[in-house]
Amino acid sequence: MARQVYCEYLKKESAGLDFQLYPGEIGTRIFNNISKEAWAEWQKKQVMLINEHKLSMINPEHRELLETTMVGFLFEGKDVEIEGYVPKK
């Protein structure tokens, strides 16, 4: 049976991540409080951010922007807005 967590993003019990995917204190918080489903949602948003803003993971400022946006999305209910992006219908 999959590990269950109370997902702070989905606000319900759900299957937890299999292992810590992000380093440090934030990674531990994600592992303990974010579900696989919520993490998958974040990954979609992250790819859009990286592509639309042409972010480079070599640049510390870009990594910091992604981390701040990730925490806002997963724990603070902030949506990821990308200027000019129109979702397909």
C-alpha positions as a printed Julia matrix, in Angstrom:
89×3 Matrix{Float64}:
  0.0    0.0     0.0
  1.27   3.45   -0.9
  2.34   5.85    1.81
 -0.52   8.25    2.61
 -0.11  11.92    3.54
 -2.5   14.76    4.22
 -1.74  16.86    1.15
 -1.62  20.57    1.95
 -2.24  21.41   -1.71
 -5.25  19.13   -2.29
 -6.51  19.42    1.32
 -7.13  15.66    1.56
 -5.45  12.33    2.26
 -3.67  11.07   -0.82
 -0.76   8.89   -1.95
  2.52  10.39   -0.81
  5.77  10.63   -2.7
  7.97   7.52   -2.7
 11.08   9.44   -1.67
 12.28  13.01   -1.09
 12.56  14.64   -4.51
 13.84  18.06   -3.43
 16.79  18.73   -1.1
 16.86  20.36    2.3
 14.17  21.55    4.67
 11.76  22.42    1.85
 12.26  18.94    0.4
 11.4   17.36    3.74
  8.3   19.52    4.01
  7.23  18.5     0.48
  7.87  14.79    1.22
  5.79  14.93    4.42
  2.92  17.14    3.2
  2.53  16.93   -0.59
  0.97  14.09   -2.6
  2.13  12.55   -5.86
 -0.84  14.18   -7.6
  0.02  17.66   -6.31
  3.71  17.18   -7.2
  2.71  16.23  -10.76
  0.65  19.43  -11.0
  3.66  21.44   -9.84
  5.92  19.75  -12.39
  3.61  20.84  -15.23
  3.7   24.43  -13.96
  7.46  24.28  -13.5
  8.04  23.16  -17.1
  5.81  26.0   -18.34
  7.73  28.55  -16.24
 11.12  27.3   -17.4
 10.09  27.31  -21.05
  8.14  30.57  -21.15
 10.71  32.57  -19.18
 13.72  30.76  -20.65
 15.04  29.96  -17.17
 18.42  28.31  -16.7
 19.05  26.05  -13.73
 22.67  27.17  -13.8
 21.54  30.67  -12.77
 21.04  30.92   -8.96
 18.45  33.69   -9.4
 16.36  31.48  -11.69
 16.55  28.57   -9.21
 15.49  30.91   -6.4
 12.53  32.15   -8.48
 11.41  28.56   -9.13
 11.76  27.6    -5.46
  9.78  30.63   -4.29
  7.08  29.95   -6.87
  7.0   26.26   -5.92
  6.48  27.01   -2.21
  3.78  29.55   -3.07
  2.01  27.07   -5.35
  2.2   24.01   -3.11
  1.73  25.56    0.34
  0.2   29.03   -0.02
 -2.44  28.47   -2.7
 -0.81  30.86   -5.17
 -1.41  30.06   -8.82
  1.42  30.2   -11.33
  0.69  32.96  -13.79
  2.52  33.18  -17.07
  1.96  36.39  -18.95
  0.33  35.79  -22.32
 -0.3   32.07  -21.73
 -3.71  30.86  -22.89
 -4.53  27.22  -22.02
 -5.81  24.95  -24.78
 -9.53  24.17  -24.68
